Amino acid sequence: MAPSQMPNSINGVNGIAEMYQYPPANPEGEYEILPQYHSKPSKLRVACAGAGASGLCLAYKMEKMLTPGSWELTLFEKNPHFGGTWYENTYPGVACDIPSHDYNFTWDPKPDWSQFFASGKEIQGYFEDFAERHGSKKYMQLNSKIIEARWDPSEGIWNLTIENPQTKEQRKDWAHTFVNGTGILNNWRWPDIEGLHDFKGPLMHSAHWDHSVDFNGKTAGVIGTGSTSVQIVPQLQKICKEVQVYMRSPTWISPPFGAGALTNDLQKGEDVNPGQRQYNFSETDIKKFKEDPEYHLDFRKRIEAEINSLFGMYQQGSELSNQFREVITAEMHRRMGPGHEKLKEFIIPKWSPGCRRISPGDGYLEAIVKENVEPVFDGIKRIVPEGIETNDGKVHKMDILVCATGFQVAFRPAFKVINGEGKSIDEDWANGPNLYFGVSAPRFPNYYTIVGPGATWSNGTLLPSIETTIEYSIKCMKKMQTEGIKAMAVKQEALDEIYAHFDTFHKTTVWQEECRSWFKDGKIKNRIYLWPGATIHFLKTIKDPRFEDYDYTYRYKNRFAFLGNGDVKATATRDIKGLSTYIRNSDHEWSVE
């Protein structure tokens, strides 16, 4: 047999090299032995919607996990700059509710965070720095919004339509694998209130902040009581003549999660204000984090362990749940001070903490009891040119109106995704989301959603779930590359069974109580699309794909075509150690490349 002609070096750029070829879509003729070594990867073309945390992580992990030169990647980003949530949200007070030292990629710590809860600007800076250090920008196409992805079952590819949001020009592209990295909270929307655009003053949404508007000495109206409003109101209270807060629903405002390491390590002996959850790291703190990576790692681990250990609070009626209700209720009363009975009656929920995502917020409760802040409890009837008319018929006048009303929760993608039968995800999910482990959809092959409905959003840090879901998706890509697989789609039967587990598990969790929540697709009573366990439980579940839960379409007339001509890669590269990996001095793991 002639030796393989595979060269020893790779001259690829951006994951492109001539030695790896696109696989044939539909090989003709009789079955033939492929002239290749065992499991030689075919060239894989990957498209990702979004260049936020998910897109950046995908680029990094593909470089790490796939054979150099055997893949191509494009991150299609709708904005003129990358960063996603943290690029888009620039409202006053924007910050993360997870401690900053655990709001970075788990393998890429940042010892010099300035605060215990990082501002949006500092988080965006972290991702920009990450992209610089790891060369992520070369994969990006900015001002490129995917508006349609259509699966071609014959070719085994996704045909993509991309639009420039500024010029509305459209172009086409394609990929073997399509990753939806747009996130759950991405498409902001105006609230559905009559006459909203009749308002004659500046009108803005929290996710599209107009920095040219001067709030000093003005009267501002803020609609909403969610986590965004909780961050904006204290900032506006300091500079506005008056702030009217239109409260549509109660909300738990909690002390910080994961602050045990902070209290025990850095605030020893200090007289800490229990309502002040923020902490500014000193130069000494930062120096110690930088110079002692093991100390820094231990600090990060204890934050994460504390957050993971609190999952029991979501079990209805549990000791931890009751304890949280008592502690948070007492803390909310303390922070609002004596009086304000109507406010307290409205804002403290009847349902258990966690039924909706808890909002830890500095200064919010203190702000809404200030003289220049008016909480408004009567529902909004309509918006009029001079302000808001409430259901009692009163017109509240204001200069500026802010909608802190959140996002259209992207249970369904913001773009059209159409399968080989011509059916869109919207049609396929007519009765609700249908997503296995928050990542794979039956009947939509080679399509991966990063932390979609059914994953972990309510409890714990999101970035580890993003990372592990991306690794899961790349393991699926690698299997397709190396085993001659044209398409793999998760079985509906597997999804039916995991949802049955969800439904049984959530019969006793706080999420099924009488609260309207995006965990339930914006409804009060509905299936709960939340992972039935702590974040670490989710990570354990998706660390290694259950490939038996998928159906496969093979490229060749024999599923074992990937075995090739009898060579392994080490034969082709004349690698002595690679040709003898199982010869060893002790019983340790071995593998053959």
Coordinates of C-alpha atoms in Angstrom, one line a residue:
M1 CA 0.0 0.0 0.0
A2 CA 1.3 3.4 -0.9
P3 CA 2.0 5.7 2.1
S4 CA -0.5 8.4 2.8
Q5 CA 0.2 11.8 1.1
M6 CA -0.9 13.8 4.1
P7 CA 1.6 16.5 4.9
N8 CA 3.1 16.9 8.3
S9 CA 2.4 20.6 8.6
I10 CA -0.8 22.6 8.2
N11 CA -0.8 25.9 6.4
G12 CA -4.4 26.9 7.1
V13 CA -5.7 30.3 8.0
N14 CA -8.8 30.8 10.1
G15 CA -9.5 27.1 10.2
I16 CA -9.1 26.7 6.4
A17 CA -6.6 24.3 4.8
E18 CA -6.5 22.4 1.5
M19 CA -5.8 19.1 3.1
Y20 CA -9.4 18.8 4.4
Q21 CA -12.2 18.7 1.9
Y22 CA -15.9 19.4 2.1
P23 CA -17.7 16.0 2.2
P24 CA -19.7 14.9 -0.8
A25 CA -23.5 15.5 -0.3
N26 CA -24.7 12.5 -2.2
P27 CA -21.9 10.0 -3.3
E28 CA -22.9 8.1 -6.4
G29 CA -22.2 4.6 -7.5
E30 CA -21.4 1.4 -5.5
Y31 CA -20.0 1.6 -2.0
E32 CA -16.2 2.1 -2.1
I33 CA -13.5 2.2 0.5
L34 CA -12.6 5.9 1.2
P35 CA -9.0 6.7 0.5
Q36 CA -8.4 8.1 4.0
Y37 CA -7.2 7.1 7.4
H38 CA -9.6 6.1 10.2
S39 CA -11.9 9.0 11.2
K40 CA -10.2 11.7 9.1
P41 CA -12.3 14.8 9.6
S42 CA -14.2 16.3 6.6
K43 CA -14.2 20.0 6.4
L44 CA -17.0 21.5 8.4
R45 CA -18.5 24.9 7.8
V46 CA -20.2 26.4 10.9
A47 CA -22.3 29.5 11.2
C48 CA -23.3 31.2 14.5
A49 CA -25.9 33.9 15.0
G50 CA -24.4 36.3 17.5
A51 CA -21.0 37.4 18.7
G52 CA -21.7 37.9 22.4
A53 CA -20.5 35.5 25.1
S54 CA -21.7 32.4 23.2
G55 CA -20.1 33.4 19.9
L56 CA -16.8 34.2 21.5
C57 CA -16.8 31.0 23.5
L58 CA -17.6 29.0 20.3
A59 CA -14.7 30.4 18.4
Y60 CA -12.3 29.7 21.3
K61 CA -13.6 26.2 21.9
M62 CA -13.6 25.2 18.2
E63 CA -9.9 26.2 18.0
K64 CA -9.3 24.0 21.0
M65 CA -11.4 21.0 20.3
L66 CA -11.4 20.5 16.5
T67 CA -8.5 19.6 14.2
P68 CA -6.8 22.7 12.9
G69 CA -7.7 23.3 9.2
S70 CA -10.7 21.1 9.3
W71 CA -13.3 23.8 9.9
E72 CA -14.6 27.2 9.0
L73 CA -16.5 29.5 11.3
T74 CA -18.5 32.8 10.8
L75 CA -20.1 34.7 13.7
F76 CA -22.9 36.8 12.2
E77 CA -23.5 39.7 14.5
K78 CA -26.5 42.1 13.9
N79 CA -24.9 45.0 15.7
P80 CA -22.0 47.2 14.5
H81 CA -19.9 45.9 17.4
F82 CA -19.7 42.6 19.3
G83 CA -20.6 41.9 22.9
G84 CA -24.3 41.2 22.8
T85 CA -26.2 42.0 26.0
W86 CA -23.4 44.0 27.4
Y87 CA -22.9 46.0 24.3
E88 CA -26.6 46.8 23.9
N89 CA -27.5 47.6 27.5
T90 CA -26.0 50.9 28.6
Y91 CA -28.7 52.3 30.8
P92 CA -27.7 54.0 34.1
G93 CA -26.8 51.5 36.8
V94 CA -26.5 48.5 34.4
A95 CA -24.7 45.7 36.2
C96 CA -24.6 41.9 36.6
D97 CA -26.4 40.2 39.5
I98 CA -23.8 37.5 39.7
P99 CA -20.5 38.2 41.5
S100 CA -18.0 39.5 38.9
H101 CA -15.2 37.0 39.7
D102 CA -17.6 34.2 38.5
Y103 CA -18.9 36.3 35.6
N104 CA -16.0 35.5 33.2
F105 CA -15.2 32.3 31.3
T106 CA -14.4 29.6 33.9
W107 CA -10.9 29.0 32.5
D108 CA -10.1 32.7 32.0
P109 CA -10.3 34.5 35.3
K110 CA -10.0 38.3 35.7
P111 CA -8.2 39.2 38.9
D112 CA -8.7 42.9 38.6
W113 CA -12.5 43.3 38.6
S114 CA -13.1 46.7 40.3
Q115 CA -16.3 45.7 42.0
F116 CA -17.9 42.6 43.5
F117 CA -20.9 43.1 41.1
A118 CA -19.4 44.4 37.8
S119 CA -20.9 47.2 35.8
G120 CA -22.1 46.4 32.3
K121 CA -19.2 48.6 30.9
E122 CA -16.6 46.6 32.7
I123 CA -18.1 43.2 31.6
Q124 CA -18.1 44.5 28.0
G125 CA -14.5 45.4 28.5
Y126 CA -13.7 41.9 29.6
F127 CA -15.2 40.4 26.5
E128 CA -13.5 42.9 24.2
D129 CA -10.2 42.1 25.9
F130 CA -10.9 38.3 25.5
A131 CA -11.6 38.8 21.8
E132 CA -8.3 40.7 21.4
R133 CA -6.2 38.1 23.3
H134 CA -7.7 35.1 21.4
G135 CA -8.1 36.5 17.9
S136 CA -11.9 36.1 17.8
K137 CA -12.6 39.1 15.6
K138 CA -11.4 37.4 12.4
Y139 CA -14.5 35.2 12.5
M140 CA -17.0 38.0 12.8
Q141 CA -19.2 39.6 10.2
L142 CA -20.7 42.7 11.9
N143 CA -24.0 44.5 10.8
S144 CA -25.1 41.0 9.7
K145 CA -28.4 39.8 11.0
I146 CA -29.5 36.3 10.1
I147 CA -33.2 36.5 9.1
E148 CA -33.7 33.0 7.8
A149 CA -32.0 29.6 8.1
R150 CA -33.5 26.9 5.8
W151 CA -32.3 23.2 6.0
D152 CA -31.6 21.4 2.7
P153 CA -31.8 17.7 3.5
S154 CA -30.4 16.6 0.1
E155 CA -27.2 18.7 0.4
G156 CA -27.1 18.5 4.2
I157 CA -26.6 22.2 4.7
W158 CA -28.3 25.2 6.2
N159 CA -29.0 28.0 3.6
L160 CA -28.8 31.3 5.4
T161 CA -30.2 34.7 4.5
I162 CA -28.3 37.6 6.1
E163 CA -29.5 41.2 6.2
N164 CA -27.6 44.4 6.9
P165 CA -29.9 46.2 9.5
Q166 CA -28.8 49.6 8.3
T167 CA -29.0 49.2 4.5
K168 CA -31.5 46.3 4.4
E169 CA -29.3 44.7 1.8
Q170 CA -29.5 40.9 1.8
R171 CA -27.0 38.2 1.0
K172 CA -26.8 34.4 1.1
D173 CA -24.4 32.0 2.9
W174 CA -24.5 28.4 4.0
A175 CA -23.2 26.1 6.7
H176 CA -23.2 22.4 7.6
T177 CA -24.0 23.3 11.2
F178 CA -25.9 26.3 12.5
V179 CA -25.5 27.6 16.1
N180 CA -28.0 30.0 17.7
G181 CA -25.9 32.0 20.1
T182 CA -28.3 35.0 20.3
G183 CA -29.3 34.3 23.9
I184 CA -32.7 34.3 25.6
L185 CA -32.9 38.0 26.4
N186 CA -32.0 39.6 23.2
N187 CA -34.9 41.2 21.4
W188 CA -36.1 44.2 23.4
R189 CA -39.7 45.3 22.8
W190 CA -42.0 48.2 23.6
P191 CA -44.7 47.4 26.1
D192 CA -48.2 46.8 24.6
I193 CA -49.8 49.9 25.9
E194 CA -52.3 52.0 24.1
G195 CA -51.0 55.4 22.8
L196 CA -47.4 54.7 23.8
H197 CA -45.9 56.6 20.8
D198 CA -48.3 59.5 21.4
F199 CA -46.1 60.7 24.2
K200 CA -44.6 64.0 23.3
G201 CA -41.5 64.0 25.4
P202 CA -38.4 61.7 25.0
L203 CA -39.5 58.0 25.1
M204 CA -36.8 55.3 25.6
H205 CA -36.4 51.6 26.3
S206 CA -33.9 50.4 28.8
A207 CA -32.2 48.3 26.2
H208 CA -32.0 51.2 23.7
W209 CA -30.9 54.1 26.0
D210 CA -30.7 57.6 24.6
H211 CA -27.7 59.2 26.3
S212 CA -28.5 62.6 24.7
V213 CA -31.5 63.0 27.0
D214 CA -30.8 65.1 30.2
F215 CA -32.7 63.9 33.2
N216 CA -31.4 66.6 35.6
G217 CA -34.3 68.4 37.3
K218 CA -36.9 66.6 35.1
T219 CA -39.9 64.5 36.0
A220 CA -39.4 60.9 34.7
G221 CA -41.8 58.0 34.5
V222 CA -40.5 54.5 34.7
I223 CA -42.7 51.5 33.8
G224 CA -41.7 48.2 35.3
T225 CA -40.4 46.6 38.5
G226 CA -38.0 44.0 37.1
S227 CA -34.3 43.8 37.4
T228 CA -33.7 46.6 34.9
S229 CA -36.0 49.1 36.7
V230 CA -34.4 48.1 40.0
Q231 CA -31.0 49.3 38.6
I232 CA -32.3 52.4 36.8
V233 CA -34.6 54.0 39.5
P234 CA -31.9 54.6 42.2
Q235 CA -29.8 56.4 39.5
L236 CA -32.6 58.6 38.3
Q237 CA -33.8 59.4 41.9
K238 CA -30.5 61.1 42.5
I239 CA -30.8 63.6 39.6
C240 CA -34.5 63.9 38.7
K241 CA -37.0 66.4 40.3
E242 CA -39.5 63.5 40.5
V243 CA -39.5 59.9 39.5
Q244 CA -42.8 58.0 39.0
V245 CA -42.5 54.3 39.2
Y246 CA -45.3 52.4 37.6
M247 CA -45.5 49.1 39.5
R248 CA -47.1 46.3 37.5
S249 CA -46.2 43.4 39.7
P250 CA -44.5 42.6 43.0
T251 CA -40.9 41.5 43.2
W252 CA -38.5 40.1 45.7
I253 CA -35.5 42.4 46.3
S254 CA -32.9 40.3 48.0
P255 CA -29.5 40.6 49.7
P256 CA -26.7 39.3 47.5
F257 CA -26.1 35.7 46.6
G258 CA -22.5 34.3 46.7
A259 CA -21.3 37.0 49.1
G260 CA -20.0 34.6 51.8
A261 CA -16.5 34.6 50.3
L262 CA -16.5 38.4 50.2
T263 CA -17.7 38.7 53.9
N264 CA -15.3 36.1 55.2
D265 CA -12.2 37.1 53.2
L266 CA -12.3 40.8 52.5
Q267 CA -14.8 42.4 54.9
K268 CA -13.6 40.8 58.2
G269 CA -14.4 43.0 61.1
E270 CA -15.8 45.8 58.9
D271 CA -19.1 47.4 59.9
V272 CA -21.0 46.4 56.7
N273 CA -24.3 48.0 55.8
P274 CA -26.6 45.0 55.1
G275 CA -28.5 46.9 52.4
Q276 CA -25.3 47.6 50.5
R277 CA -24.4 44.6 48.5
Q278 CA -21.7 46.3 46.4
Y279 CA -18.1 46.2 47.3
N280 CA -15.2 48.1 45.7
F281 CA -12.1 45.9 45.6
S282 CA -9.0 47.7 47.0
E283 CA -5.6 47.8 45.4
T284 CA -4.5 45.3 48.1
D285 CA -7.3 42.9 47.2
I286 CA -6.5 43.0 43.5
K287 CA -2.8 42.6 44.1
K288 CA -3.5 39.5 46.2
F289 CA -5.7 38.0 43.5
K290 CA -3.0 38.7 40.8
E291 CA -0.1 37.4 42.8
D292 CA -1.7 34.4 44.4
P293 CA -3.7 32.5 41.7
E294 CA -4.5 29.7 44.1
Y295 CA -6.1 32.1 46.6
H296 CA -8.0 33.7 43.7
L297 CA -9.2 30.3 42.5
D298 CA -10.4 29.4 46.0
F299 CA -12.3 32.7 46.3
R300 CA -14.0 32.0 43.0
K301 CA -14.8 28.4 43.9
R302 CA -16.4 29.4 47.2
I303 CA -18.7 31.9 45.5
E304 CA -19.8 29.3 42.9
A305 CA -20.2 26.6 45.6
E306 CA -22.4 28.9 47.7
I307 CA -24.7 29.7 44.7
N308 CA -25.0 26.0 43.7
S309 CA -25.7 25.0 47.3
L310 CA -28.8 27.2 47.5
F311 CA -30.9 25.2 45.0
G312 CA -33.0 23.9 47.8
M313 CA -34.6 27.3 48.2
Y314 CA -36.6 26.5 45.0
Q315 CA -38.4 23.5 46.6
Q316 CA -41.7 24.8 47.8
G317 CA -42.2 24.8 51.6
S318 CA -38.6 23.6 52.2
E319 CA -36.7 24.9 55.2
L320 CA -34.4 26.9 52.9
S321 CA -37.4 28.4 51.0
N322 CA -39.1 29.5 54.2
Q323 CA -35.9 30.9 55.6
F324 CA -35.4 32.9 52.4
R325 CA -38.9 34.3 52.6
E326 CA -38.4 35.4 56.2
V327 CA -34.9 36.9 55.7
I328 CA -35.8 38.8 52.5
T329 CA -39.2 40.0 53.9
A330 CA -37.5 41.4 57.0
E331 CA -34.7 42.9 54.9
M332 CA -37.2 44.6 52.6
H333 CA -39.1 46.1 55.5
R334 CA -35.9 47.3 57.1
R335 CA -34.7 48.9 53.9
M336 CA -38.0 50.7 53.3
G337 CA -38.2 51.9 56.9
P338 CA -41.3 52.5 59.0
G339 CA -44.6 53.4 57.3
H340 CA -45.1 53.0 53.5
E341 CA -47.7 50.3 54.2
K342 CA -49.4 50.5 50.8
L343 CA -46.0 50.1 49.1
K344 CA -45.0 47.2 51.3
E345 CA -48.3 45.5 50.7
F346 CA -47.9 45.8 47.0
I347 CA -44.2 45.1 46.4
I348 CA -43.7 42.1 48.7
P349 CA -44.9 39.0 46.8
K350 CA -47.4 36.4 48.1
W351 CA -45.5 33.7 46.1
S352 CA -42.3 32.2 47.2
P353 CA -38.9 33.8 46.5
G354 CA -37.6 32.5 43.2
C355 CA -41.0 32.0 41.4
R356 CA -39.7 34.9 39.3
R357 CA -36.1 35.7 39.1
I358 CA -35.1 37.5 42.3
S359 CA -33.7 41.0 41.9
P360 CA -30.8 41.8 44.1
G361 CA -30.6 45.6 43.9
D362 CA -28.6 48.2 45.7
G363 CA -30.5 51.3 46.7
Y364 CA -33.8 50.5 45.0
L365 CA -36.0 50.1 48.1
E366 CA -34.3 53.1 49.6
A367 CA -35.0 55.1 46.5
I368 CA -38.7 54.3 46.1
V369 CA -39.4 55.7 49.6
K370 CA -37.6 59.0 48.9
E371 CA -39.7 62.2 48.8
N372 CA -39.1 62.7 45.1
V373 CA -40.2 59.2 44.1
E374 CA -43.9 58.2 43.6
P375 CA -44.8 54.6 43.4
V376 CA -47.9 54.2 41.2
F377 CA -50.0 51.1 41.9
D378 CA -53.1 51.7 39.7
G379 CA -52.7 50.0 36.4
I380 CA -51.8 52.0 33.2
K381 CA -54.9 52.7 31.1
R382 CA -53.1 54.5 28.2
I383 CA -50.3 56.8 27.4
V384 CA -51.3 60.4 26.5
P385 CA -49.1 63.1 25.0
E386 CA -48.3 64.6 28.4
G387 CA -47.8 61.4 30.3
I388 CA -49.7 58.3 31.7
E389 CA -53.4 57.9 32.4
T390 CA -54.0 55.3 35.1
N391 CA -57.1 53.1 35.5
D392 CA -58.5 55.5 38.1
G393 CA -58.7 58.2 35.4
K394 CA -55.9 60.3 36.8
V395 CA -53.3 61.7 34.3
H396 CA -49.7 61.8 35.6
K397 CA -47.6 64.4 33.8
M398 CA -43.9 63.8 33.0
D399 CA -41.1 65.1 30.9
I400 CA -39.5 61.7 30.0
L401 CA -40.9 58.2 29.8
V402 CA -38.7 55.1 30.4
C403 CA -39.9 51.6 29.6
A404 CA -37.9 49.2 31.8
T405 CA -40.1 46.4 30.5
G406 CA -37.5 43.9 29.4
F407 CA -37.3 41.7 26.4
Q408 CA -39.4 39.5 24.2
V409 CA -38.1 36.3 25.7
A410 CA -36.6 34.4 22.8
F411 CA -38.2 31.0 23.5
R412 CA -38.4 31.0 19.7
P413 CA -35.5 32.3 17.6
A414 CA -35.7 35.9 16.4
F415 CA -35.2 34.6 12.9
K416 CA -37.0 32.0 10.8
V417 CA -35.6 28.5 11.1
I418 CA -37.2 26.1 8.5
N419 CA -36.6 22.4 8.4
G420 CA -36.5 19.9 5.5
E421 CA -40.3 19.5 5.5
G422 CA -40.7 23.3 5.1
K423 CA -41.9 23.7 8.6
S424 CA -40.7 26.6 10.8
I425 CA -39.8 26.3 14.4
D426 CA -42.7 28.6 15.2
E427 CA -45.0 26.1 13.6
D428 CA -43.3 23.1 15.1
W429 CA -43.4 24.6 18.5
A430 CA -47.1 25.7 18.3
N431 CA -47.8 24.1 21.6
G432 CA -44.7 25.4 23.3
P433 CA -40.9 25.0 23.1
N434 CA -39.6 21.6 22.1
L435 CA -35.9 21.7 22.9
Y436 CA -33.8 18.8 24.4
F437 CA -31.5 20.0 27.2
G438 CA -32.0 23.5 26.0
V439 CA -29.8 22.7 22.9
S440 CA -31.3 20.4 20.2
A441 CA -34.6 20.4 18.5
P442 CA -36.2 17.3 16.9
R443 CA -36.7 17.6 13.1
F444 CA -34.1 20.4 13.0
P445 CA -30.8 18.6 12.4
N446 CA -27.3 20.1 12.9
Y447 CA -28.9 23.1 14.8
Y448 CA -27.8 24.0 18.3
T449 CA -29.3 26.6 20.6
I450 CA -26.9 27.8 23.3
V451 CA -28.8 27.7 26.7
G452 CA -32.3 27.8 25.3
P453 CA -35.6 27.1 27.1
G454 CA -35.1 24.1 29.4
A455 CA -31.6 25.0 30.5
T456 CA -30.5 26.9 33.7
W457 CA -31.5 30.6 33.8
S458 CA -33.0 31.1 37.2
N459 CA -30.4 29.6 39.5
G460 CA -26.7 30.2 39.3
T461 CA -24.1 31.6 36.9
L462 CA -25.0 31.4 33.2
L463 CA -21.5 31.4 31.7
P464 CA -20.6 27.8 32.7
S465 CA -23.9 26.6 31.1
I466 CA -23.0 28.5 27.9
E467 CA -19.5 27.0 27.9
T468 CA -20.6 23.4 28.5
T469 CA -23.5 23.6 26.0
I470 CA -21.0 24.9 23.4
E471 CA -18.6 22.0 24.2
Y472 CA -21.6 19.6 23.8
S473 CA -22.4 21.1 20.4
I474 CA -18.8 20.8 19.2
K475 CA -18.6 17.2 20.3
C476 CA -21.7 16.6 18.1
M477 CA -19.9 18.5 15.2
K478 CA -16.8 16.3 15.7
K479 CA -18.8 13.2 15.5
M480 CA -20.4 14.3 12.3
Q481 CA -17.0 15.3 10.9
T482 CA -15.2 12.0 11.7
E483 CA -18.0 9.5 11.2
G484 CA -19.4 10.5 7.8
I485 CA -22.6 11.8 9.3
K486 CA -24.7 14.2 7.1
A487 CA -27.3 15.0 9.7
M488 CA -28.1 14.3 13.3
A489 CA -31.4 15.3 14.9
V490 CA -32.5 14.5 18.5
K491 CA -35.3 12.0 18.9
Q492 CA -38.7 13.3 19.9
E493 CA -39.1 10.4 22.2
A494 CA -36.0 11.5 24.2
L495 CA -37.5 15.0 24.5
D496 CA -40.9 13.7 25.6
E497 CA -39.2 11.8 28.4
I498 CA -37.1 14.7 29.7
Y499 CA -40.1 16.9 29.6
A500 CA -42.1 14.3 31.6
H501 CA -39.2 14.5 34.1
F502 CA -39.5 18.3 34.2
D503 CA -43.2 18.2 34.8
T504 CA -43.0 15.7 37.6
F505 CA -40.1 17.5 39.2
H506 CA -41.7 20.9 39.1
K507 CA -44.9 19.8 40.8
T508 CA -43.1 20.7 44.1
T509 CA -41.0 23.7 43.1
V510 CA -41.8 27.4 43.7
W511 CA -41.9 28.0 39.9
Q512 CA -45.3 26.5 39.6
E513 CA -46.8 29.1 42.0
E514 CA -49.1 31.9 40.9
C515 CA -46.6 34.3 39.3
R516 CA -46.2 35.4 35.7
S517 CA -42.7 34.5 34.6
W518 CA -40.6 34.1 31.5
F519 CA -39.6 30.7 32.8
K520 CA -43.2 29.7 31.9
D521 CA -43.3 31.5 28.5
G522 CA -44.7 34.6 30.1
K523 CA -47.7 32.8 31.6
I524 CA -48.9 32.2 35.2
K525 CA -49.7 28.5 34.6
N526 CA -47.7 26.6 32.0
R527 CA -45.0 24.0 31.6
I528 CA -41.9 25.3 33.5
Y529 CA -38.9 25.5 31.0
L530 CA -36.2 25.4 33.6
W531 CA -33.6 22.7 34.3
P532 CA -34.8 20.4 37.2
G533 CA -31.6 20.9 39.3
A534 CA -28.8 23.2 40.2
T535 CA -26.4 24.6 37.5
I536 CA -23.8 22.0 38.5
H537 CA -26.5 19.2 38.0
F538 CA -27.1 20.6 34.5
L539 CA -23.4 20.6 33.7
K540 CA -23.0 17.0 34.8
T541 CA -25.9 16.1 32.5
I542 CA -24.6 17.7 29.3
K543 CA -20.8 17.2 29.8
D544 CA -20.9 14.1 27.6
P545 CA -23.6 13.9 24.9
R546 CA -26.0 11.0 25.0
F547 CA -25.6 10.1 21.4
E548 CA -28.1 7.3 21.7
D549 CA -30.8 10.1 21.9
Y550 CA -30.1 11.1 18.2
D551 CA -31.1 9.8 14.8
Y552 CA -28.4 9.9 12.1
T553 CA -28.3 10.3 8.3
Y554 CA -25.1 8.9 6.9
R555 CA -23.3 10.4 3.9
Y556 CA -22.1 7.1 2.5
K557 CA -23.8 3.9 1.7
N558 CA -22.2 2.2 4.7
R559 CA -22.1 3.8 8.2
F560 CA -18.6 2.4 8.7
A561 CA -17.1 4.3 5.7
F562 CA -15.2 6.4 8.1
L563 CA -12.9 3.4 8.8
G564 CA -11.2 4.3 5.6
N565 CA -8.3 2.4 4.1
G566 CA -6.9 0.7 7.2
D567 CA -4.6 3.5 8.2
V568 CA -4.8 5.6 11.3
K569 CA -3.6 9.2 11.5
A570 CA -0.2 8.1 13.0
T571 CA 0.5 5.8 10.0
A572 CA 0.0 8.8 7.7
T573 CA 2.3 11.0 9.9
R574 CA 4.8 8.2 10.6
D575 CA 4.4 9.0 14.3
I576 CA 6.1 6.2 16.3
K577 CA 4.5 7.1 19.7
G578 CA 1.1 7.5 17.9
L579 CA 1.5 4.0 16.5
S580 CA 2.0 2.5 19.9
T581 CA -0.2 4.4 22.3
Y582 CA -1.4 1.3 24.2
I583 CA 2.2 0.1 25.0
R584 CA 2.8 1.6 28.5
N585 CA 4.4 1.0 31.9
S586 CA 1.2 1.3 34.0
D587 CA -2.5 0.9 33.5
H588 CA -3.5 4.4 32.5
E589 CA -5.9 5.5 29.8
W590 CA -4.9 5.4 26.2
S591 CA -6.5 6.4 22.9
V592 CA -5.6 6.3 19.2
E593 CA -5.9 9.5 17.2

